[in-house]
mmCIF file of C-alpha atoms in Angstrom:
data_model
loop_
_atom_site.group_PDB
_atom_site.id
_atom_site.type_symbol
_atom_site.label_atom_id
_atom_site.label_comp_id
_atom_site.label_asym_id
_atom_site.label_seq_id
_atom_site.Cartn_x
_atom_site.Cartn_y
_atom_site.Cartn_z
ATOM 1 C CA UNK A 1452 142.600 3.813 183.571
ATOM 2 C CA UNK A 1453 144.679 2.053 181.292
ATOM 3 C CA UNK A 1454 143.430 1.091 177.535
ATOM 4 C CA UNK A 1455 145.579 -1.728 175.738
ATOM 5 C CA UNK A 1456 145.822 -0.443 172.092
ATOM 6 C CA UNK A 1457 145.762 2.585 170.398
ATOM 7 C CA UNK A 1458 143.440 2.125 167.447
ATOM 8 C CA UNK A 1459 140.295 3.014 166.759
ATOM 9 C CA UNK A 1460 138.750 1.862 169.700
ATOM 10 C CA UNK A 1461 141.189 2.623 172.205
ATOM 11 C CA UNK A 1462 142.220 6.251 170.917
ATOM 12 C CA UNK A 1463 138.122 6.757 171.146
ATOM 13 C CA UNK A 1464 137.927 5.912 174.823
ATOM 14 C CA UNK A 1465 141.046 7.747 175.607
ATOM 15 C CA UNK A 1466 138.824 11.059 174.565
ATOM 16 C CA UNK A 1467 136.028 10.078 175.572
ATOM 17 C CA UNK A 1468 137.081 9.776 179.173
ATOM 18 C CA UNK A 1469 138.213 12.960 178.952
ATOM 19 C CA UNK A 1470 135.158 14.407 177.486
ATOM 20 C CA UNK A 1471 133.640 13.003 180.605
ATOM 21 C CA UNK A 1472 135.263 14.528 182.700
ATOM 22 C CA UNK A 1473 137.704 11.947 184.218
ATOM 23 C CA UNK A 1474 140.570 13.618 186.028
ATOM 24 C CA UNK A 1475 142.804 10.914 186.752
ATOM 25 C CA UNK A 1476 145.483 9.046 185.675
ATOM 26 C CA UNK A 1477 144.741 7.206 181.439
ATOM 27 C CA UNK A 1478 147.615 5.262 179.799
ATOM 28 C CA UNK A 1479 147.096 4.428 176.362
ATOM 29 C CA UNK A 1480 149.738 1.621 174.658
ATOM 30 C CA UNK A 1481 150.249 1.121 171.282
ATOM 31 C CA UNK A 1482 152.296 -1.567 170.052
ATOM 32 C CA UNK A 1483 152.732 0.211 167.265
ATOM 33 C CA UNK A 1484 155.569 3.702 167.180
ATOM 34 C CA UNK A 1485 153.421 5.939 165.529
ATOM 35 C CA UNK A 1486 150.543 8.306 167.075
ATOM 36 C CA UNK A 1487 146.729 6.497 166.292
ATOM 37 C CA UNK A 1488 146.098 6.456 162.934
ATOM 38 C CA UNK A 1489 143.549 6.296 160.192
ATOM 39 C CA UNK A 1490 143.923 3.081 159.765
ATOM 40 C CA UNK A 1491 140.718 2.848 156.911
ATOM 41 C CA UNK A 1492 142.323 5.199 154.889
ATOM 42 C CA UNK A 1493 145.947 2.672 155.124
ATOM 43 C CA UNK A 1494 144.444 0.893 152.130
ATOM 44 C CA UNK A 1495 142.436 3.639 150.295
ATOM 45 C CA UNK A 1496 143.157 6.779 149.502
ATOM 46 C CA UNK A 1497 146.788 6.755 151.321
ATOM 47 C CA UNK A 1498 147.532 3.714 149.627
ATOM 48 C CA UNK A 1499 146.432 5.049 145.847
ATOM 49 C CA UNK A 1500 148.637 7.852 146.608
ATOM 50 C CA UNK A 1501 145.797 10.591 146.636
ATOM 51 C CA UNK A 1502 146.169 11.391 150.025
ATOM 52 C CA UNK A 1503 149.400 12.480 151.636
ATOM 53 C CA UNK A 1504 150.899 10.700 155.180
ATOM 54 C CA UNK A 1505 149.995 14.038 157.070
ATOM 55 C CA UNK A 1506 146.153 13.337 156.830
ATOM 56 C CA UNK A 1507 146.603 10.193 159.000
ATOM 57 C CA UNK A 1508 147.659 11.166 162.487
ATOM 58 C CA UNK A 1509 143.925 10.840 164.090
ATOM 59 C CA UNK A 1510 144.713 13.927 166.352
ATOM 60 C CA UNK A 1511 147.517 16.752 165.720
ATOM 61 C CA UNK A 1512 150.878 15.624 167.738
ATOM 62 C CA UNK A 1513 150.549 18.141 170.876
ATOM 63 C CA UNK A 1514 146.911 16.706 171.530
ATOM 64 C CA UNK A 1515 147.389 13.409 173.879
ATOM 65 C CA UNK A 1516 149.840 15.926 176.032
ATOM 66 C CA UNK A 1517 147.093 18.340 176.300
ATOM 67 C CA UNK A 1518 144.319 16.112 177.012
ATOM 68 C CA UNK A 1519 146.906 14.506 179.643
ATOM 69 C CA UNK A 1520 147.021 11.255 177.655
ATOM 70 C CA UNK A 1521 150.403 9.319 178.614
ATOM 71 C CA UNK A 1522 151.199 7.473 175.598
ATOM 72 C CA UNK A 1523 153.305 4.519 175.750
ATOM 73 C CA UNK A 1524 153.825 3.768 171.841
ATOM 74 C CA UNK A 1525 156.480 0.978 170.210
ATOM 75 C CA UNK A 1526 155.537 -1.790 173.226
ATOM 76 C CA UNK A 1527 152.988 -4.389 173.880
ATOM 77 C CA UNK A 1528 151.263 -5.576 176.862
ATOM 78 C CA UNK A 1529 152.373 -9.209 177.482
ATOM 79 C CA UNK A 1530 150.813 -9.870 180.707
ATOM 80 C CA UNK A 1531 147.870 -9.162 183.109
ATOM 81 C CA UNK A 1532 147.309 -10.306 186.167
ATOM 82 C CA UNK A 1533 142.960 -9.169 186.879
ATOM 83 C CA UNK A 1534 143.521 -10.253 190.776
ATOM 84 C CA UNK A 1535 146.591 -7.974 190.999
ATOM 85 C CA UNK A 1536 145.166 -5.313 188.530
ATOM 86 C CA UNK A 1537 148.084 -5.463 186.930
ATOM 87 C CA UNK A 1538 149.733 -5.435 182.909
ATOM 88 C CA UNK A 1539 153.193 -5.979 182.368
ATOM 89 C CA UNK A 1540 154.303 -4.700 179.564
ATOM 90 C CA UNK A 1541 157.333 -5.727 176.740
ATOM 91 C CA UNK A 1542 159.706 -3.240 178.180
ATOM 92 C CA UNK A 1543 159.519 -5.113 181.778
ATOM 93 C CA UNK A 1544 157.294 -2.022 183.056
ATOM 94 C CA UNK A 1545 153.987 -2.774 184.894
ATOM 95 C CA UNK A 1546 150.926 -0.432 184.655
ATOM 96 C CA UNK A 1547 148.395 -0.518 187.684
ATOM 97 C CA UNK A 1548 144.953 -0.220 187.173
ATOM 98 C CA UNK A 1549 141.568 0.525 188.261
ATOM 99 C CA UNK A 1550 139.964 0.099 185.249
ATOM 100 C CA UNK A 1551 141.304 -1.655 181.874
ATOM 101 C CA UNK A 1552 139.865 -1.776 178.491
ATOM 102 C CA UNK A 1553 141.158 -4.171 176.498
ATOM 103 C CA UNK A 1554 141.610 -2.608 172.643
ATOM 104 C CA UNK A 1555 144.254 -5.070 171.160
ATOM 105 C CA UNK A 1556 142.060 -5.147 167.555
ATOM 106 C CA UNK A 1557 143.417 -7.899 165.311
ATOM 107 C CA UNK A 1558 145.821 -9.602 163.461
ATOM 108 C CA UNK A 1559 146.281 -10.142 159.745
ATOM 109 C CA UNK A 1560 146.349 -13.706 158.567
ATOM 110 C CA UNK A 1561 149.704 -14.922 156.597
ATOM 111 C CA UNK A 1562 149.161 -17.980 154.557
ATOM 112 C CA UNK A 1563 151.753 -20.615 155.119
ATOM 113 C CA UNK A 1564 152.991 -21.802 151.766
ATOM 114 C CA UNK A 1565 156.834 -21.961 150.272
ATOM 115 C CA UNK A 1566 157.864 -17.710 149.301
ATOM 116 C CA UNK A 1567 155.104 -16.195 151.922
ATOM 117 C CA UNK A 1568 158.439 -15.032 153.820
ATOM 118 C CA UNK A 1569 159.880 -12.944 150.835
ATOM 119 C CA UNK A 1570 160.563 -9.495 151.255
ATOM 120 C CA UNK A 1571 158.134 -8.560 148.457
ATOM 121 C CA UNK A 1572 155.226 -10.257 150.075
ATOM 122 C CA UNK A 1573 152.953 -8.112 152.686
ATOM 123 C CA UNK A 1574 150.170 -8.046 154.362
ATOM 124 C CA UNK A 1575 148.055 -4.196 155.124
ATOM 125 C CA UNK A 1576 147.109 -3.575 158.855
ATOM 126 C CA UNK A 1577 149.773 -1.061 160.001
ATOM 127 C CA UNK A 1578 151.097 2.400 158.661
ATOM 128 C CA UNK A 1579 154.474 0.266 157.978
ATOM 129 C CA UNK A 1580 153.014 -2.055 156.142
ATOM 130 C CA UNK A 1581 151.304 0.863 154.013
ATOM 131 C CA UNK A 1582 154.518 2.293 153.658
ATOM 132 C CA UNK A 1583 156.407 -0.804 152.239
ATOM 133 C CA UNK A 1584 153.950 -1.632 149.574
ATOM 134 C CA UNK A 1585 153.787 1.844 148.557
ATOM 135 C CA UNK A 1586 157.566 1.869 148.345
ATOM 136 C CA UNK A 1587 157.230 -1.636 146.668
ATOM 137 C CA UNK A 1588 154.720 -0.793 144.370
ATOM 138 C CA UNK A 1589 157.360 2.375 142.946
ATOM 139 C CA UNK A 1590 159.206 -0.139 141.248
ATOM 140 C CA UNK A 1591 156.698 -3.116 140.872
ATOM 141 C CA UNK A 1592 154.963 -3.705 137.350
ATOM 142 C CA UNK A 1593 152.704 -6.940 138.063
ATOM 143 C CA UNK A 1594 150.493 -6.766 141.983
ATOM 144 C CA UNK A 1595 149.266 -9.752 143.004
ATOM 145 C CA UNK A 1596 146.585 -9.648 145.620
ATOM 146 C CA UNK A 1597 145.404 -12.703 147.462
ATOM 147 C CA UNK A 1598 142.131 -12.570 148.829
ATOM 148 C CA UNK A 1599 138.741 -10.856 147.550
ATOM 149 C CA UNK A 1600 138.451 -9.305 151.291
ATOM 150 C CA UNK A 1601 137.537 -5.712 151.550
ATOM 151 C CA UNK A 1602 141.227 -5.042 152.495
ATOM 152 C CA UNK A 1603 142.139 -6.868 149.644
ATOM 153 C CA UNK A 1604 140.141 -5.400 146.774
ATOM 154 C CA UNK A 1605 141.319 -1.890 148.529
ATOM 155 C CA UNK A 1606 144.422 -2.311 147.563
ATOM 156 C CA UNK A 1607 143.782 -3.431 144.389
ATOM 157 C CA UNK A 1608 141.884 -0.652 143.460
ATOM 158 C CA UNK A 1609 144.559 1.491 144.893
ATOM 159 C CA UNK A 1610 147.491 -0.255 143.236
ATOM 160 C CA UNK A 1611 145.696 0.004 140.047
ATOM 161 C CA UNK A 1612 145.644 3.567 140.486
ATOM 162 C CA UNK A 1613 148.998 3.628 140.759
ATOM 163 C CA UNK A 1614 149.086 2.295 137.571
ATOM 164 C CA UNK A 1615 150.425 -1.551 138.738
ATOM 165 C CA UNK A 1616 148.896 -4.502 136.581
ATOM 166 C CA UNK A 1617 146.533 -6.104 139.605
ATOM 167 C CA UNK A 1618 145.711 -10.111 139.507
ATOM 168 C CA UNK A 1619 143.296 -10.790 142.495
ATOM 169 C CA UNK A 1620 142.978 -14.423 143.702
ATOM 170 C CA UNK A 1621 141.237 -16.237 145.909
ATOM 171 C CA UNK A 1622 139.218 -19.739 146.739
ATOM 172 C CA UNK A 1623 135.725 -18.678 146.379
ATOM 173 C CA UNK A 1624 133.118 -17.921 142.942
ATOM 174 C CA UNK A 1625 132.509 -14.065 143.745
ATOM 175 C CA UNK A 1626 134.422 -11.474 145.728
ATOM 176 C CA UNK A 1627 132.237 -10.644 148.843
ATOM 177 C CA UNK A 1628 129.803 -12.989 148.036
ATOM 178 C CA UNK A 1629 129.954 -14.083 151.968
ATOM 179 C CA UNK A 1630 129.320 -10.720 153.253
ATOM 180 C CA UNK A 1631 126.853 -9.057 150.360
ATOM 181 C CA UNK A 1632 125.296 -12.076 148.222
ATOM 182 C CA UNK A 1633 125.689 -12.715 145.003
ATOM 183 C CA UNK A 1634 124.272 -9.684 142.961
ATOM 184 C CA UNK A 1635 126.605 -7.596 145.300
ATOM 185 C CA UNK A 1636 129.655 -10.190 144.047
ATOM 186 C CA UNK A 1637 128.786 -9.999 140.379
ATOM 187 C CA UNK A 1638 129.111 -6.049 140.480
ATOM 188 C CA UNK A 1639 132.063 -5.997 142.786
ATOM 189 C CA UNK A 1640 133.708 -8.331 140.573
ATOM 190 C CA UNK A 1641 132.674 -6.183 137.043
ATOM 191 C CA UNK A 1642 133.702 -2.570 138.849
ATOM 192 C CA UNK A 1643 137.320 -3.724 138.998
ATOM 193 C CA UNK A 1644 137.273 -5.536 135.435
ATOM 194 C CA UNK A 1645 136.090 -2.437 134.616
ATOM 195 C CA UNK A 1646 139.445 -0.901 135.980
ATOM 196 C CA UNK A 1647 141.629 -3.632 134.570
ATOM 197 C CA UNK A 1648 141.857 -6.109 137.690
ATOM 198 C CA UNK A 1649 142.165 -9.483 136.373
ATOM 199 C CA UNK A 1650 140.603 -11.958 139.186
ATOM 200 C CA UNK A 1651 140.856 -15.879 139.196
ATOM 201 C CA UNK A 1652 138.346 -17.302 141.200
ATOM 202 C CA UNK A 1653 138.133 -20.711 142.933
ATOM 203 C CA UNK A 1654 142.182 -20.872 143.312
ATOM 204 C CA UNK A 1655 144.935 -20.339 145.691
ATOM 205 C CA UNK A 1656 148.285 -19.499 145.613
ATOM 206 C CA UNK A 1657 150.313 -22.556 146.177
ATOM 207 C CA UNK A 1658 154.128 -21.053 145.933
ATOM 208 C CA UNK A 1659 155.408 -17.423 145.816
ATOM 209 C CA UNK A 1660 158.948 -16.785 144.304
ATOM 210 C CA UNK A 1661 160.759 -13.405 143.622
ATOM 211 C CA UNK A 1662 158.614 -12.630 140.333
ATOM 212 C CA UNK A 1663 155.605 -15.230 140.504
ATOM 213 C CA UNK A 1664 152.854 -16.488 142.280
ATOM 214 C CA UNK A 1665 152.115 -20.235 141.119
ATOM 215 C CA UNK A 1666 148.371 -21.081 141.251
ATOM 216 C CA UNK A 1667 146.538 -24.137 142.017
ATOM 217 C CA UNK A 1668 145.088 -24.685 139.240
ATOM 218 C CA UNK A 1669 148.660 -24.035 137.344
ATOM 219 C CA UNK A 1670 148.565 -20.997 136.005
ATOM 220 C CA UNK A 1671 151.760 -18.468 136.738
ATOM 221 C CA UNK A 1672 150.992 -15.062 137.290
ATOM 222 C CA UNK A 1673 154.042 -12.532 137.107
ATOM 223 C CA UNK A 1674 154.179 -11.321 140.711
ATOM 224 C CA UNK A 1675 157.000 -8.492 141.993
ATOM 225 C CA UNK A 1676 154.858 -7.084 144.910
ATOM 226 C CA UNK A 1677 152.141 -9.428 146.925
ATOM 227 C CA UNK A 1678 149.632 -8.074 149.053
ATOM 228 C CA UNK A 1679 148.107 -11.067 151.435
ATOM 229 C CA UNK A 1680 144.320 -9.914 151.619
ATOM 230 C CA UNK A 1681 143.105 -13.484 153.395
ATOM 231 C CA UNK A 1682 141.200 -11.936 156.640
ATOM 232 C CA UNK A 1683 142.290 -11.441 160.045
ATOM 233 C CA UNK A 1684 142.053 -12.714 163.615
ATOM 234 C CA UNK A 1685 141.205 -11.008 166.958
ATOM 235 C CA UNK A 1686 143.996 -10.899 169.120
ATOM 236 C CA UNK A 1687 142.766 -12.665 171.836
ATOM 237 C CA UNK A 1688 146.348 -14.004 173.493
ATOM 238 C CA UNK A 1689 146.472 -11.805 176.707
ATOM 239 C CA UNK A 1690 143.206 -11.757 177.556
ATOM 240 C CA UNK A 1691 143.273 -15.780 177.260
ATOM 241 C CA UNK A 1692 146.489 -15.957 179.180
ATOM 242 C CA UNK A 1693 144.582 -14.052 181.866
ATOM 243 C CA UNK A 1694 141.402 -16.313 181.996
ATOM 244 C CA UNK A 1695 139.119 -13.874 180.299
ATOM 245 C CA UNK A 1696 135.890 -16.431 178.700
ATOM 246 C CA UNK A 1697 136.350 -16.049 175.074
ATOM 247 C CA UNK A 1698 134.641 -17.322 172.072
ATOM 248 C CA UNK A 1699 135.875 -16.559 168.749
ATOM 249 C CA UNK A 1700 136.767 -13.162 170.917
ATOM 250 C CA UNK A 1701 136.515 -11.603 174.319
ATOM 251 C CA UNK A 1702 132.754 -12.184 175.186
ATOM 252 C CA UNK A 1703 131.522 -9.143 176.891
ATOM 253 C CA UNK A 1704 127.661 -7.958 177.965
ATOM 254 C CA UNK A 1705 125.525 -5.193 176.872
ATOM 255 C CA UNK A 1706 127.954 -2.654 178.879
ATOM 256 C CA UNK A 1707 130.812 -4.408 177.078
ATOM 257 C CA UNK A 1708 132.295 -5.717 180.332
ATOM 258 C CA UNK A 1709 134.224 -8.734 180.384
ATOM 259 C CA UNK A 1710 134.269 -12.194 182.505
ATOM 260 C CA UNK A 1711 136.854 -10.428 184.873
ATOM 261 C CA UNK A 1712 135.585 -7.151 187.392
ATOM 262 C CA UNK A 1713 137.339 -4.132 186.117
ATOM 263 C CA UNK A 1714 138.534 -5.406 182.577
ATOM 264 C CA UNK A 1715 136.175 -4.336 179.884
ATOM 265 C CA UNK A 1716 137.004 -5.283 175.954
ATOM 266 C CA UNK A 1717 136.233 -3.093 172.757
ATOM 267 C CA UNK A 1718 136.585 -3.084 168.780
ATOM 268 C CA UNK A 1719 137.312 -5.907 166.589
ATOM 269 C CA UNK A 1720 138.068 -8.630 169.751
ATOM 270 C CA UNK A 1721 134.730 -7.818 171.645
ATOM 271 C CA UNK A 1722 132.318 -10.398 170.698
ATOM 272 C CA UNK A 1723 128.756 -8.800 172.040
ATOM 273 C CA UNK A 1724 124.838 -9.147 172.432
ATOM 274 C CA UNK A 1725 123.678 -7.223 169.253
ATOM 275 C CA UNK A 1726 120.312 -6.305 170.390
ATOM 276 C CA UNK A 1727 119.086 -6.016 166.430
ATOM 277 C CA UNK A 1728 120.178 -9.554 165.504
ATOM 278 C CA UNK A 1729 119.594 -11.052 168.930
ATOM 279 C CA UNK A 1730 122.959 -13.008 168.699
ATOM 280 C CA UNK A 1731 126.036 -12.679 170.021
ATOM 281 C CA UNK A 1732 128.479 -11.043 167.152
ATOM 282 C CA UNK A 1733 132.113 -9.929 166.569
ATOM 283 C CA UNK A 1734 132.586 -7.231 164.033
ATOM 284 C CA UNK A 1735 135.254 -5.663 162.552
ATOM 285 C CA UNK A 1736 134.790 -2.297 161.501
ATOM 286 C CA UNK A 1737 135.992 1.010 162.236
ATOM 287 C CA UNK A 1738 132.792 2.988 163.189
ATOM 288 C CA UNK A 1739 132.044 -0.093 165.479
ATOM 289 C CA UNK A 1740 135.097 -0.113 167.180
ATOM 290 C CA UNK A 1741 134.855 4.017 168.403
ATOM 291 C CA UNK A 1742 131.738 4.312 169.143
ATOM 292 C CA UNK A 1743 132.656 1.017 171.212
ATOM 293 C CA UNK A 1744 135.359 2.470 172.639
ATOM 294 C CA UNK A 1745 133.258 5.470 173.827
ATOM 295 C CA UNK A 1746 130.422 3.501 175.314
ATOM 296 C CA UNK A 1747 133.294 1.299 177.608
ATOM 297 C CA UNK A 1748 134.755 4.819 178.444
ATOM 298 C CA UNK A 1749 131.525 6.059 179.866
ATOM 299 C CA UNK A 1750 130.783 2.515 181.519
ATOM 300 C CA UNK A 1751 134.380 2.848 183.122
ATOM 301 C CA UNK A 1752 133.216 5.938 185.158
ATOM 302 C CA UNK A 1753 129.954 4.451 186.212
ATOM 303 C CA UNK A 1754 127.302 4.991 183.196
ATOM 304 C CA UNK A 1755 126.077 1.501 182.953
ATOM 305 C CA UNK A 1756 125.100 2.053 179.291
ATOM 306 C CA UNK A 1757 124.198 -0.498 176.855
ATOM 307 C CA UNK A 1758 126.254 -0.869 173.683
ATOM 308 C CA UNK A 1759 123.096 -0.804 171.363
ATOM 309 C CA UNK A 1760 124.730 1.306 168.007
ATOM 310 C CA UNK A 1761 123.583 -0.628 164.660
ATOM 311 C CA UNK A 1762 126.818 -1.722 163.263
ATOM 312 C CA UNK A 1763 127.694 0.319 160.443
ATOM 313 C CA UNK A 1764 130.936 0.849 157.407
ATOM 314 C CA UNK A 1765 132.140 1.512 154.251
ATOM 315 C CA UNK A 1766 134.158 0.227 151.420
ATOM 316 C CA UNK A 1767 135.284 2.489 148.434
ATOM 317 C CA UNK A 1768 136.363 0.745 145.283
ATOM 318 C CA UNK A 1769 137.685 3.522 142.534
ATOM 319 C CA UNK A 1770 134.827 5.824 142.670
ATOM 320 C CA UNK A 1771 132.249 3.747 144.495
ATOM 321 C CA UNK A 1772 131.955 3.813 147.692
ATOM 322 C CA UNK A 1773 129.400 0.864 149.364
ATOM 323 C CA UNK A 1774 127.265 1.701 152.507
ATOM 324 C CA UNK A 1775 126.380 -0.840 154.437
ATOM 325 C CA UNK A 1776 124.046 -0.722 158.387
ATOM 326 C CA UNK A 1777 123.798 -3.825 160.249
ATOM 327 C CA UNK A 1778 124.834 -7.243 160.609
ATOM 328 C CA UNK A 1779 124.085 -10.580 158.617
ATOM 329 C CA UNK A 1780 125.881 -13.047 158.534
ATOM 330 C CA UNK A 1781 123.182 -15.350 156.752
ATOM 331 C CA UNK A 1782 119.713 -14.307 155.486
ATOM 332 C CA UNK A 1783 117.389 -16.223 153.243
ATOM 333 C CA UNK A 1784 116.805 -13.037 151.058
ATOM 334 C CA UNK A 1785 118.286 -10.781 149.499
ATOM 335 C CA UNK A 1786 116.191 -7.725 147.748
ATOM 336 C CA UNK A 1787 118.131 -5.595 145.226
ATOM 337 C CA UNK A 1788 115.977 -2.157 144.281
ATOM 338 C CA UNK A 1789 117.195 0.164 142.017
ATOM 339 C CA UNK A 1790 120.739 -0.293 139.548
ATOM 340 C CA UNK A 1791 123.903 -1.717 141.104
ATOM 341 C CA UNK A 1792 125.560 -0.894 137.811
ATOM 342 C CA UNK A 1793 123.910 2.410 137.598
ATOM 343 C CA UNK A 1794 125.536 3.083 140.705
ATOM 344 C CA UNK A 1795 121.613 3.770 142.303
ATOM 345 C CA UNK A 1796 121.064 0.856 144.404
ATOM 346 C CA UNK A 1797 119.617 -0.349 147.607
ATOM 347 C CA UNK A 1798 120.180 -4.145 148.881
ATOM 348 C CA UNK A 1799 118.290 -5.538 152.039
ATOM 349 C CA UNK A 1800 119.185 -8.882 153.374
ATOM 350 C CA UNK A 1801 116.113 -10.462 155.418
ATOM 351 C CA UNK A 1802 115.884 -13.706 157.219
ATOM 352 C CA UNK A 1803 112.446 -14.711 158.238
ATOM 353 C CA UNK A 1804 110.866 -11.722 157.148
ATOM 354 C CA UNK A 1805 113.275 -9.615 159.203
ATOM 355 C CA UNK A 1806 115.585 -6.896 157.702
ATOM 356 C CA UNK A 1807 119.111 -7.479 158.934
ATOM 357 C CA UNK A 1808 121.659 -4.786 157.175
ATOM 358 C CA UNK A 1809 120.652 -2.853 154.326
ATOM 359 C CA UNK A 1810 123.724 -2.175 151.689
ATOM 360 C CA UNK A 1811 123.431 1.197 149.194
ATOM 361 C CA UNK A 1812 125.337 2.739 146.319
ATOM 362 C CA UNK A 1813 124.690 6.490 146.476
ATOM 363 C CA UNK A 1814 121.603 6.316 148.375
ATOM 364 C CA UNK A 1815 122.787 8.227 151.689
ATOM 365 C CA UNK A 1816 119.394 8.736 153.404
ATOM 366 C CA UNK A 1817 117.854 5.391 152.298
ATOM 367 C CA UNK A 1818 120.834 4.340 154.733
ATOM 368 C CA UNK A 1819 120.466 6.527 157.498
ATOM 369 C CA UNK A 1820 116.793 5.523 157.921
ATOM 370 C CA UNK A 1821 117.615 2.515 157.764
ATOM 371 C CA UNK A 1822 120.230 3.073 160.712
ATOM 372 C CA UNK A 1823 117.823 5.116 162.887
ATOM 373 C CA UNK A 1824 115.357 2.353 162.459
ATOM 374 C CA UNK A 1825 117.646 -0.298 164.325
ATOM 375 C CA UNK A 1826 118.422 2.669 167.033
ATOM 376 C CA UNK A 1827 114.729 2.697 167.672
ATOM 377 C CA UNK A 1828 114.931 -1.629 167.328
ATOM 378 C CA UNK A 1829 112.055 -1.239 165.320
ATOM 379 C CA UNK A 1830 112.767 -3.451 161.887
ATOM 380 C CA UNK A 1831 110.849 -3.408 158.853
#
């Protein structure tokens, strides 16, 4: 077996073949040098400085070399060849395989505008790019984030714990308002006024020098550390190269099996039949991408299991931390119970009658009842 990418998905099927009791041969490359990481916690508590570089590591060093794990860290796959069962990789070596899961995650987006290329500017996907805006941000006064994304307003909260002055921008009228609505957006935005972010709304950044970010709308913000926030894309380029179908991501079944015998795709490229939605949906979350992971490890070795896990994360902001099981990407309601500003809430999203994902603030069990109820497919 050989599993291209060693984050979240690809560490999980690693173990989980093993945990299966696969015997043979499992590669698992990393493009990047370091052991699989935490990558949530790259823009949380990591980030804020409240939680120190050793908690990362997902498993202690000697573990891959126990479980007979080769790791091949530092180099990328740049080639694969499904009739040959073959991947070449950046180092000129080629890994044979019987089976191949394809892990490569995603790629941050870097806006294209005059001062995006300055040392000071970063985006927040890797441990290295943790590491260089925390060693920015020990002599930075004035953080500018662009972007409301959850990555983005992350690292806002965790540069204003550092005790940076934070401006957030970004194009639309509420942070999140995409993903949670507009009640959601309103509180969002409020929790981190609360904590002195400054956000303007409906602009973009249209230059970036060595101590300012220029805005659309005119405005100069004092800038000495940037954090790009704007959303990522899957990275999709070898399996394209290789003829895998792809839409928006590397479409796979219910037993997350791509177009090609052999190659099967997990995490935040696999675009997949959600059996609770009924569409076809690529999602990028952590707890998504293992339990992924583990359901293409099984499949590997002859399970034929369905992928069928609701989709489920989190996103902490200071000392909030929002809940959220399932998937909807549009709805025609939105039901708020409780006190989003109490921090006691719970926030369905329906379309036709239907409950899609239910969001909560401090209401654990309202959420996992609301996750067992899409493992039985039984809505409400």
């Amino acid at each position: 077996v050989v599993i291209v990418g060693a984050g979240a998905a690809g560490a999980a099927a690693a173990e989980e073949l093993r945990k299966a009791g696969y015997t043979g041969p499992v590669t698992l490359v990393g493009a990047e040098p370091t052991v699989p990481t935490d990558r949530p916690n790259l823009s949380k508590d990591f980030l804020a400085g409240s939680a120190p570089e050793e908690w990362l590591p997902l498993r202690p060093a000697g573990f891959y070399a126990e479980q007979n794990i080769r790791l091949r860290l530092g180099v990328a796959a740049t080639g694969l060849d499904p009739a040959a069962r073959r991947v070449t990789l950046t180092d000129g070596q080629i890994l044979e395989y019987g089976a191949l899961l394809l892990a490569t995650g995603a790629e941050p987006v870097r806006l294209s505008l005059p001062g995006a290329e300055l040392p000071h500017v970063h985006c927040l996907r890797t441990l290295a790019d943790s590491r260089a805006i925390i060693a920015g941000a020990t002599e930075a006064r004035h953080a500018v984030v662009i972007g409301a994304s959850f990555i983005g307003l992350e690292a806002a909260a965790s540069l204003r714990a550092r005790g940076l002055s934070v401006d957030v921008v970004a194009p639309e009228a509420r942070p999140l308002e995409r993903v949670m609505g507009p009640a959601v957006g309103d509180f969002i935005r409020r929790l981190h006024e609360e904590h002195g972010v400054r956000f303007h709304l409906g602009e973009t950044p249209e230059r970036i020098t060595v101590s300012e970010v220029t805005l659309s709308g005119g405005d100069v913000l004092p800038a000495d550390l940037v954090v790009m926030g704007v959303g990522v894309r899957p990275a999709v380029s070898l399996a394209q190269a290789a003829g895998l179908s792809l839409d928006r991501g590397v479409v796979v079944n219910h037993y997350l099996e791509t177009s090609q015998a052999g190659i099967w795709a997990a995490g935040d490229i696999a675009r997949y039949p959600d059996p609770w939605s009924g569409e076809a949906v690529r999602i990028e979350h952590w707890v998504v991408a293992e339990r992924q992971g583990q359901t293409a490890a099984r499949n590997m070795l002859g399970a034929r299991e369905r992928y069928a896990a609701p989709p489920f994360f989190w996103s902490a902001h200071y000392d909030v931390t929002l809940a959220y099981v399932g998937h909807a990407e549009r709805w025609d309601a939105v039901e708020v119970s409780g006190s989003l500003d109490d921090r006691d809430a719970t926030v369905v999203y329906r379309r036709a009658g239907r409950v899609l994902a239910v969001l909560t603030l401090f209401r654990d069990l309202v959420s996992l009842r609301a996750e067992a109820a899409m493992e039985r497919a039984d809505p409400t």
